[in-house]
Coordinates of C-alpha atoms in Angstrom, one line a residue:
M1 CA 1.6 54.9 -9.7
L2 CA 2.3 54.4 -13.5
P3 CA -0.3 55.9 -15.9
V4 CA -2.2 53.3 -17.9
L5 CA -1.9 53.7 -21.6
T6 CA -5.4 53.6 -23.2
Q7 CA -6.7 54.3 -26.7
S8 CA -8.1 57.6 -25.3
N9 CA -4.9 59.1 -24.1
R10 CA -2.7 58.0 -27.2
T11 CA -1.2 60.8 -29.2
T12 CA -2.1 61.3 -32.8
S13 CA 1.1 59.7 -34.2
E14 CA 0.8 56.7 -31.8
Q15 CA -3.0 56.2 -32.8
S16 CA -2.1 56.3 -36.6
L17 CA 0.8 53.8 -36.1
Y18 CA -1.5 51.6 -34.0
N19 CA -4.1 51.6 -36.7
T20 CA -1.6 50.8 -39.3
K21 CA -0.5 47.8 -37.3
T22 CA -4.0 46.6 -36.6
N23 CA -5.7 47.3 -39.8
N24 CA -2.9 46.3 -42.4
K25 CA -3.7 42.7 -43.7
S26 CA -0.1 42.0 -44.2
S27 CA 0.8 42.9 -40.6
P28 CA 1.4 39.9 -38.3
F29 CA -1.1 41.7 -35.8
R30 CA -4.8 42.2 -36.6
N31 CA -7.1 43.8 -34.0
G32 CA -4.3 43.8 -31.5
E33 CA -3.9 40.0 -31.7
P34 CA -1.2 37.8 -33.5
V35 CA -2.5 36.1 -36.7
C36 CA -1.0 33.2 -38.8
N37 CA -0.3 34.0 -42.5
P38 CA -1.2 30.8 -44.4
V39 CA 1.1 32.1 -47.2
S40 CA 4.3 32.1 -45.1
S41 CA 3.7 28.6 -43.8
P42 CA 2.4 26.4 -46.6
V43 CA 3.7 23.1 -45.2
K44 CA 1.2 21.2 -43.1
N45 CA 2.1 21.3 -39.3
P46 CA 3.1 17.9 -38.4
N47 CA 1.6 18.2 -34.9
I48 CA -2.0 18.2 -36.4
D49 CA -3.5 14.8 -36.7
D50 CA -6.3 13.6 -39.0
N51 CA -8.9 14.8 -36.5
N52 CA -7.6 18.4 -36.7
N53 CA -6.8 18.2 -33.0
K54 CA -3.6 20.0 -32.5
K55 CA -1.0 18.2 -30.3
V56 CA 1.1 20.3 -27.9
I57 CA 4.7 19.4 -26.7
I58 CA 5.6 20.8 -23.4
N59 CA 9.3 20.5 -22.3
V60 CA 9.7 20.5 -18.6
S61 CA 13.4 20.7 -17.8
G62 CA 14.4 18.4 -20.6
K63 CA 11.5 15.9 -20.2
K64 CA 8.9 16.1 -22.9
F65 CA 5.0 15.8 -22.5
E66 CA 2.7 15.5 -25.3
T67 CA -1.0 16.1 -25.1
Y68 CA -3.9 17.7 -27.1
L69 CA -4.6 21.4 -27.2
T70 CA -8.3 20.6 -26.4
T71 CA -7.1 19.0 -23.2
L72 CA -5.3 22.2 -22.0
M73 CA -8.4 24.3 -23.1
K74 CA -10.6 22.5 -20.5
F75 CA -9.3 25.1 -17.9
P76 CA -8.9 28.4 -19.8
D77 CA -8.1 30.4 -16.6
S78 CA -4.9 28.4 -16.0
L79 CA -1.4 29.1 -17.4
L80 CA -1.5 26.3 -19.9
G81 CA -5.2 26.9 -20.7
D82 CA -4.7 30.5 -21.6
P83 CA -3.1 31.0 -25.1
K84 CA -1.7 34.4 -24.2
K85 CA 0.1 33.2 -21.0
R86 CA 1.0 30.0 -22.7
N87 CA 2.7 31.6 -25.6
L88 CA 5.1 33.4 -23.4
F89 CA 7.0 30.1 -22.9
L90 CA 6.8 29.0 -26.6
N91 CA 10.1 28.3 -28.3
K92 CA 9.5 29.2 -31.9
Q93 CA 12.5 27.2 -33.2
T94 CA 11.3 23.9 -31.7
G95 CA 7.7 24.5 -31.5
E96 CA 7.7 23.3 -27.9
Y97 CA 6.6 25.1 -24.6
F98 CA 9.6 25.0 -22.3
F99 CA 9.3 25.3 -18.5
D100 CA 12.2 25.2 -16.1
R101 CA 10.2 23.7 -13.5
H102 CA 10.1 20.4 -11.4
R103 CA 9.6 17.5 -13.9
K104 CA 8.0 15.0 -11.5
A105 CA 5.4 17.6 -10.2
F106 CA 4.3 18.2 -13.7
N107 CA 2.9 14.6 -13.9
G108 CA 0.2 15.8 -11.4
I109 CA -0.2 19.0 -13.2
L110 CA -0.8 17.4 -16.6
Y111 CA -3.1 14.8 -15.0
Y112 CA -5.3 17.7 -13.7
Y113 CA -6.1 18.4 -17.2
Q114 CA -6.5 14.9 -18.4
S115 CA -8.8 13.9 -15.6
N116 CA -11.0 17.0 -15.7
G117 CA -9.9 18.5 -12.5
V118 CA -8.5 15.7 -10.4
L119 CA -5.4 17.3 -8.5
E120 CA -3.2 14.9 -6.8
C121 CA 0.4 15.1 -5.5
P122 CA 2.6 12.4 -7.1
F123 CA 3.9 9.8 -4.9
G124 CA 7.2 10.5 -3.3
L125 CA 7.0 14.3 -3.9
S126 CA 6.8 16.9 -1.2
E127 CA 3.5 18.6 -0.9
S128 CA 5.1 22.0 -0.5
I129 CA 6.9 21.6 -3.8
F130 CA 3.8 20.4 -5.5
I131 CA 1.8 23.4 -4.2
Q132 CA 4.5 25.8 -5.5
E133 CA 4.0 24.2 -8.9
V134 CA 0.2 24.4 -8.7
L135 CA 0.4 28.2 -8.0
F136 CA 3.0 28.7 -10.8
F137 CA 0.7 27.1 -13.4
E138 CA -2.2 29.1 -11.9
I139 CA -4.3 26.1 -11.2
D140 CA -7.3 26.5 -8.9
N141 CA -5.9 25.3 -5.7
T142 CA -9.3 24.7 -4.1
A143 CA -9.1 21.3 -6.0
L144 CA -6.0 20.4 -4.1
L145 CA -7.5 21.6 -0.8
E146 CA -10.7 19.6 -1.4
N147 CA -8.6 16.5 -2.3
S148 CA -6.4 16.9 0.8
S149 CA -9.5 17.5 3.1
Q150 CA -11.1 14.4 1.5
E151 CA -8.0 12.3 2.1
E152 CA -7.8 13.5 5.7
N153 CA -11.5 12.6 6.3
E154 CA -10.9 9.2 4.9
N155 CA -7.7 8.6 7.0
S156 CA -9.0 10.3 10.0
H157 CA -10.2 8.2 13.0
E158 CA -13.8 8.3 13.9
L159 CA -14.3 9.7 17.3
P160 CA -17.2 9.0 19.8
S161 CA -19.9 11.5 20.2
N162 CA -19.7 11.3 23.9
P163 CA -17.0 13.7 25.3
Y164 CA -15.9 11.3 28.1
L165 CA -15.7 8.4 25.7
C166 CA -13.8 10.6 23.2
K167 CA -11.1 11.5 25.8
I168 CA -10.7 7.7 26.7
W169 CA -10.5 6.7 23.0
V170 CA -8.0 9.5 22.2
L171 CA -6.0 8.5 25.3
F172 CA -5.5 4.9 24.2
E173 CA -5.5 5.2 20.4
Q174 CA -3.6 8.5 19.7
P175 CA -0.3 8.4 21.8
S176 CA 0.8 11.7 20.3
S177 CA -2.3 13.7 21.3
S178 CA -1.1 14.6 24.9
I179 CA 1.5 13.8 27.5
Y180 CA -1.0 11.5 29.4
A181 CA -1.5 9.5 26.1
K182 CA 2.2 9.1 25.8
I183 CA 2.5 7.8 29.3
V184 CA -0.2 5.2 28.6
A185 CA 1.5 4.2 25.5
I186 CA 4.8 3.7 27.5
I187 CA 3.0 1.7 30.2
S188 CA 1.5 -0.5 27.5
V189 CA 4.8 -1.3 25.8
L190 CA 6.6 -2.1 29.0
V191 CA 3.9 -4.4 30.2
I192 CA 4.0 -6.2 26.8
L193 CA 7.8 -6.5 27.0
I194 CA 7.5 -7.8 30.6
S195 CA 4.9 -10.5 29.8
I196 CA 7.1 -11.7 26.7
V197 CA 10.2 -11.9 29.0
V198 CA 8.2 -13.8 31.7
F199 CA 7.0 -16.2 29.0
C200 CA 10.6 -16.9 27.9
L201 CA 12.0 -17.1 31.5
E202 CA 9.4 -19.7 32.5
T203 CA 10.8 -22.3 30.3
I204 CA 14.4 -22.2 32.0
P205 CA 14.5 -25.4 34.2
S206 CA 15.7 -23.6 37.4
L207 CA 12.7 -21.1 36.9
N208 CA 10.0 -23.4 35.5
P209 CA 7.2 -23.7 37.9
D210 CA 6.2 -27.1 36.6
K211 CA 9.6 -28.7 37.6
P212 CA 10.8 -29.3 41.2
E213 CA 13.8 -27.0 40.9
G214 CA 11.6 -24.0 39.8
S215 CA 8.6 -24.5 41.9
H216 CA 9.7 -21.6 44.2
M217 CA 9.0 -19.2 41.4
R218 CA 5.3 -20.3 41.0
V219 CA 3.9 -17.4 43.1
T220 CA 6.2 -14.8 41.6
W221 CA 5.2 -15.7 38.0
F222 CA 1.5 -15.7 39.0
I223 CA 1.7 -12.2 40.5
I224 CA 3.5 -10.9 37.4
N225 CA 1.1 -12.6 35.0
T226 CA -1.9 -11.4 36.9
I227 CA -0.8 -7.7 36.8
C228 CA 0.0 -8.0 33.1
N229 CA -3.2 -9.6 32.1
S230 CA -5.1 -7.2 34.4
W231 CA -3.6 -4.3 32.3
F232 CA -4.4 -6.0 29.1
T233 CA -8.0 -6.7 30.1
L234 CA -8.6 -3.1 31.4
E235 CA -7.0 -1.6 28.1
Y236 CA -9.1 -3.9 25.9
L237 CA -12.5 -3.2 27.8
L238 CA -12.0 0.6 28.0
R239 CA -11.1 0.7 24.3
L240 CA -14.1 -1.4 23.6
I241 CA -16.5 0.8 25.6
A242 CA -15.1 4.0 24.0
S243 CA -15.0 2.7 20.5
P244 CA -17.3 4.6 18.1
N245 CA -18.0 1.4 16.1
K246 CA -18.1 -1.8 18.2
L247 CA -18.4 -4.2 15.3
Q248 CA -15.4 -2.7 13.4
F249 CA -13.4 -2.8 16.7
V250 CA -14.1 -6.5 17.4
K251 CA -13.4 -7.5 13.8
S252 CA -10.0 -5.6 13.8
T253 CA -6.9 -7.8 13.4
L254 CA -5.0 -6.2 16.1
N255 CA -7.9 -6.2 18.6
I256 CA -8.2 -10.0 17.8
V257 CA -4.7 -10.4 18.8
D258 CA -5.4 -8.5 22.0
L259 CA -8.3 -10.7 22.9
V260 CA -6.5 -14.0 22.0
S261 CA -3.6 -13.0 24.2
I262 CA -5.7 -12.3 27.1
I263 CA -7.7 -15.6 27.0
P264 CA -4.9 -18.0 28.0
Y265 CA -4.7 -16.6 31.5
Y266 CA -8.2 -17.0 32.2
V267 CA -8.4 -20.5 30.9
T268 CA -5.4 -21.5 33.0
A269 CA -7.1 -19.9 36.1
T270 CA -10.4 -21.7 35.3
V271 CA -9.1 -25.2 34.4
G272 CA -6.3 -25.3 37.0
E273 CA -2.8 -26.3 36.5
N274 CA -2.9 -29.4 38.6
D275 CA -5.6 -31.1 36.5
S276 CA -3.8 -34.0 34.9
G277 CA -6.6 -34.2 32.2
S278 CA -6.0 -30.7 30.9
I279 CA -2.3 -30.7 30.7
A280 CA -2.4 -30.8 26.8
V281 CA -5.0 -28.0 26.7
L282 CA -2.8 -25.8 29.0
R283 CA 0.3 -26.4 26.9
V284 CA -1.6 -25.2 23.8
V285 CA -3.0 -22.2 25.7
R286 CA 0.5 -21.3 27.0
V287 CA 1.9 -21.4 23.5
I288 CA -0.9 -18.9 22.4
R289 CA 0.6 -16.3 24.8
V290 CA 3.5 -15.7 22.5
I291 CA 1.0 -13.8 20.2
R292 CA 1.4 -10.8 22.6
I293 CA 4.5 -10.0 20.7
F294 CA 2.2 -8.7 17.9
K295 CA 0.7 -6.2 20.3
L296 CA 3.8 -4.1 19.8
T297 CA 2.6 -3.6 16.3
R298 CA 0.2 -1.0 17.6
H299 CA 3.0 1.2 19.0
S300 CA 5.5 0.7 16.2
R301 CA 5.4 2.3 12.8
G302 CA 8.1 0.0 11.5
L303 CA 6.0 -3.1 12.3
H304 CA 3.2 -1.3 10.6
I305 CA 5.3 -0.9 7.5
L306 CA 6.3 -4.6 7.6
A307 CA 2.7 -5.7 8.1
N308 CA 1.4 -3.5 5.1
T309 CA 4.4 -4.9 3.0
I310 CA 3.5 -8.5 3.7
S311 CA -0.2 -7.8 3.2
A312 CA 0.5 -6.1 -0.3
S313 CA 2.9 -9.0 -1.3
L314 CA 0.6 -11.7 -0.1
H315 CA 0.1 -13.0 -3.8
E316 CA 3.8 -13.0 -4.5
L317 CA 4.5 -14.8 -1.2
C318 CA 1.8 -17.5 -2.1
M319 CA 3.4 -18.0 -5.4
L320 CA 6.8 -18.5 -3.7
V321 CA 5.4 -21.1 -1.4
L322 CA 3.9 -22.9 -4.4
F323 CA 7.1 -22.9 -6.3
L324 CA 9.0 -24.1 -3.2
A325 CA 6.4 -26.9 -2.7
I326 CA 6.8 -28.1 -6.3
G327 CA 10.5 -28.0 -6.0
V328 CA 10.6 -30.0 -2.7
V329 CA 8.4 -32.7 -4.0
L330 CA 10.4 -32.9 -7.2
F331 CA 13.9 -32.9 -5.9
S332 CA 13.1 -35.2 -2.9
S333 CA 11.7 -37.7 -5.3
A334 CA 14.6 -37.4 -7.5
A335 CA 17.1 -37.7 -4.6
Y336 CA 15.3 -40.8 -3.2
Y337 CA 15.6 -42.7 -6.4
A338 CA 19.1 -41.5 -7.1
E339 CA 20.2 -42.8 -3.7
S340 CA 18.2 -46.0 -3.7
A341 CA 21.2 -48.0 -4.7
N342 CA 23.1 -47.0 -1.5
S343 CA 21.9 -49.2 1.5
Q344 CA 23.2 -46.7 4.1
T345 CA 21.5 -43.7 2.7
G346 CA 19.4 -41.5 4.9
F347 CA 16.6 -41.1 2.2
K348 CA 14.5 -43.8 3.4
S349 CA 11.4 -42.4 1.7
I350 CA 10.3 -39.4 -0.3
P351 CA 8.8 -37.7 2.8
H352 CA 12.2 -38.1 4.5
G353 CA 13.8 -36.1 1.6
F354 CA 11.4 -33.1 2.1
W355 CA 13.4 -31.7 5.0
W356 CA 16.6 -32.1 2.8
A357 CA 15.0 -30.4 -0.1
V358 CA 13.6 -27.4 2.0
V359 CA 17.0 -26.6 3.7
T360 CA 18.8 -27.1 0.3
M361 CA 16.5 -24.8 -1.8
T362 CA 16.6 -22.2 0.9
T363 CA 20.4 -22.4 0.9
V364 CA 20.5 -23.2 4.6
G365 CA 22.4 -26.6 4.3
Y366 CA 21.9 -28.0 7.7
G367 CA 24.0 -31.1 6.9
D368 CA 22.1 -33.8 8.9
L369 CA 21.0 -35.4 5.5
F370 CA 23.0 -35.4 2.2
P371 CA 23.3 -37.4 -0.9
S372 CA 26.4 -39.6 -1.3
T373 CA 26.2 -40.9 -4.9
Y374 CA 27.1 -39.0 -8.0
F375 CA 23.6 -38.8 -9.3
G376 CA 22.5 -37.8 -5.8
K377 CA 24.9 -34.9 -5.7
M378 CA 23.9 -33.8 -9.2
V379 CA 20.2 -33.6 -8.0
G380 CA 21.5 -31.7 -5.0
A381 CA 23.1 -29.2 -7.1
L382 CA 20.2 -28.6 -9.3
C383 CA 18.1 -28.3 -6.1
A384 CA 20.2 -25.5 -4.6
I385 CA 20.5 -23.6 -7.9
S386 CA 16.7 -23.8 -8.5
G387 CA 16.1 -22.7 -4.8
V388 CA 18.0 -19.5 -5.4
L389 CA 16.2 -18.6 -8.6
V390 CA 12.8 -19.4 -7.0
I391 CA 13.5 -17.3 -4.1
A392 CA 15.0 -14.4 -6.1
L393 CA 12.1 -13.9 -8.5
P394 CA 9.5 -12.4 -6.1
V395 CA 12.0 -10.4 -4.0
P396 CA 12.0 -7.2 -6.3
V397 CA 8.2 -7.0 -5.9
I398 CA 8.4 -7.3 -2.1
V399 CA 11.2 -4.7 -2.0
S400 CA 9.1 -2.3 -4.2
N401 CA 6.1 -2.7 -2.0
F402 CA 8.4 -2.0 1.1
E403 CA 9.9 1.0 -0.4
Y404 CA 6.4 2.3 -1.3
Y405 CA 5.2 2.1 2.4
Y406 CA 8.4 3.2 3.7
K407 CA 8.3 6.5 1.6
E408 CA 4.6 6.9 2.5
E409 CA 5.7 6.8 6.2
Q410 CA 8.4 9.4 5.4
N411 CA 5.9 11.6 3.7
R412 CA 3.6 11.3 6.7
R413 CA 6.3 12.3 9.2
Q414 CA 7.3 15.2 6.9
R415 CA 3.8 16.5 6.8
E416 CA 3.6 16.3 10.6
H417 CA 6.8 18.1 10.9
E418 CA 5.8 20.9 8.5
L419 CA 2.5 21.2 10.3
Q420 CA 4.2 21.6 13.7
K421 CA 6.6 24.1 12.2
K422 CA 3.8 26.0 10.7
E423 CA 1.9 26.1 14.1
L424 CA 5.2 27.3 15.8
L425 CA 5.7 30.0 13.2
D426 CA 2.0 31.1 13.4
G427 CA 2.5 31.7 17.2
Q428 CA 5.2 34.0 16.4
L429 CA 3.7 35.8 13.4
N430 CA 1.3 38.2 15.4
P431 CA 4.0 40.4 17.0
I432 CA 5.8 40.6 13.7
R433 CA 2.7 41.6 11.8
D434 CA 2.0 44.2 14.5
S435 CA 5.6 45.5 14.0
I436 CA 5.1 45.7 10.3
R437 CA 1.9 47.7 10.8
M438 CA 3.6 50.1 13.2
M439 CA 6.5 50.4 10.7
T440 CA 3.9 51.5 8.1
E441 CA 2.5 54.0 10.4
A442 CA 6.0 55.3 10.9
S443 CA 6.4 55.6 7.3
I444 CA 3.3 57.9 7.1
I445 CA 4.6 60.0 9.9
L446 CA 8.1 60.4 8.2
A447 CA 6.4 61.1 4.9
G448 CA 4.9 64.3 6.2
G449 CA 1.1 63.6 6.9
T450 CA -1.0 66.1 8.4
D451 CA -4.1 66.1 10.6
N452 CA -7.3 67.9 9.8
E453 CA -9.6 69.9 12.1
E454 CA -11.3 66.7 13.4
G455 CA -7.9 65.2 14.2
D456 CA -8.0 62.6 11.3
R457 CA -4.9 62.0 9.4
Q458 CA -4.9 63.4 5.8
T459 CA -2.1 61.8 3.7
P460 CA -1.2 63.2 0.3
D461 CA -0.9 60.9 -2.7
N462 CA 3.0 61.0 -2.5
N463 CA 2.8 60.1 1.2
I464 CA 0.5 57.0 0.3
N465 CA 3.0 56.0 -2.3
A466 CA 5.7 56.1 0.2
M467 CA 3.7 54.2 2.7
L468 CA 3.0 51.4 0.1
K469 CA 6.6 51.3 -1.0
T470 CA 7.8 51.0 2.6
Q471 CA 5.0 48.4 3.5
N472 CA 5.9 46.3 0.5
K473 CA 9.6 46.4 1.5
Y474 CA 8.9 45.2 5.0
Q475 CA 6.4 42.6 3.6
N476 CA 9.2 41.2 1.5
Q477 CA 11.6 41.1 4.4
F478 CA 8.9 39.4 6.4
T479 CA 8.3 36.6 3.7
F480 CA 12.1 36.1 3.4
L481 CA 12.3 35.9 7.1
I482 CA 9.6 33.2 7.5
K483 CA 11.3 31.0 4.8
S484 CA 14.9 31.2 5.9
T485 CA 15.5 32.3 9.5
Q486 CA 16.3 30.1 12.5
D487 CA 14.8 30.5 15.9
D488 CA 17.6 32.7 17.2
E489 CA 17.4 35.1 14.2
M490 CA 13.5 35.2 14.7
A491 CA 14.0 36.2 18.3
D492 CA 16.5 39.0 17.4
Y493 CA 14.0 40.2 14.8
V494 CA 11.1 40.3 17.3
N495 CA 13.2 42.3 19.7
L496 CA 14.2 44.6 16.9
C497 CA 10.4 45.1 16.1
H498 CA 9.7 45.9 19.8
V499 CA 12.4 48.6 19.7
V500 CA 10.9 50.1 16.6
K501 CA 7.6 50.2 18.2
M502 CA 8.9 52.0 21.2
T503 CA 10.5 54.5 18.9
I504 CA 7.2 55.1 17.0
K505 CA 5.4 55.6 20.3
T506 CA 8.0 58.2 21.2
K507 CA 7.6 59.9 17.9
N508 CA 3.8 60.0 18.2
T509 CA 4.2 61.5 21.8
S510 CA 6.5 64.2 20.6

């Protein structure tokens, strides 16, 4: 233990030197604190504005941030809010505070001061890295924990109060919760795929039950459709019964898709396929069955990303459709009048030119309708160029939205992976902690501790110091182990700890 130097245990010469430094007005120190000499700096500091509010420039790995000193002083216990701690990083030549830290993470750190305590991890940054920066800048991490718990509560699914309904809800809504939930999810996906395949195969002439050559498949398709729709109905009803919020469940888009995909089967069974007056209704109902493909969205994160991207880019997509509609009307009209002198032209009317304008602006170029005059070809060239420009304009916004949701999904998977890794390591920490405790006891024994008359261990001060030194050594090794070892190295270390524990027991027995 190092002795603490206080004013009471200073020597006479040290005390006189201290008084000279602290009481001398020409000294840069007064009362133990640094002071500014106005005579040595007559020039006005350019970092002070008209309101006498000092500006502070913070250089984080080459990227400069500028804020006010009063902003940092809102949290005086933090590194940036405490002048003594902050001045340790001051570059006197440039007047900047330099930190060799993560630049992107500092955006969230500075926003913490600017927003009076709102601590949020910047988008696209790992939470583990951001937590390290929060600890470095000595920010109260309870704000981060409260924010994380609030986000988890907002994003968490509401569970039913009934324990049996809760098990049913988790079984169907959270496939990763258990092995049984994964089996249910796999069955659901297989049934969806089978129903879609059957829907497509029914249109083949040799397999179409509505045609003579495919009438032998009528019973087969009926049995398969009955099994698939029975599963869809059972799944929907169980989820509806177990739902904690029935109204929200019914209004959900995916649940509406589930309900609409079930209805065609029962409509067909009720109306009857042989009723000649309901053939048109049956055709419409059968077409609705294709909506079942959207049921896969529930089990695919990629489709979730695509749906969120389309939803976020809905304004840009509507603007794209509007531009295309204007271009279609404009260029189809121009092509009609440009081709009016040709009696064999295919542009019989302006609506006939809509198809040509659409396939030209989208650069498809089907080729069934094309201009033949010079003016018509000029209109076609302008139509193709305009189509490329119109389609290219909203694409960057859509791509940006897709990248946002894609990175958000990556961060979610990374958090889940880190959580699983943490749970796995926590299961292996207990034997290692026990081994460290046994190693500390061994250090006491090796340091020469003695027993008193009651049998209690009496350890001198030097033995305590040896014990603490040994414990810190093992604790540092333990921390490095958790951060860098693989599973096989972890197993070897655990085995070594068991060997040390047996050695300590032998020592205690002897």
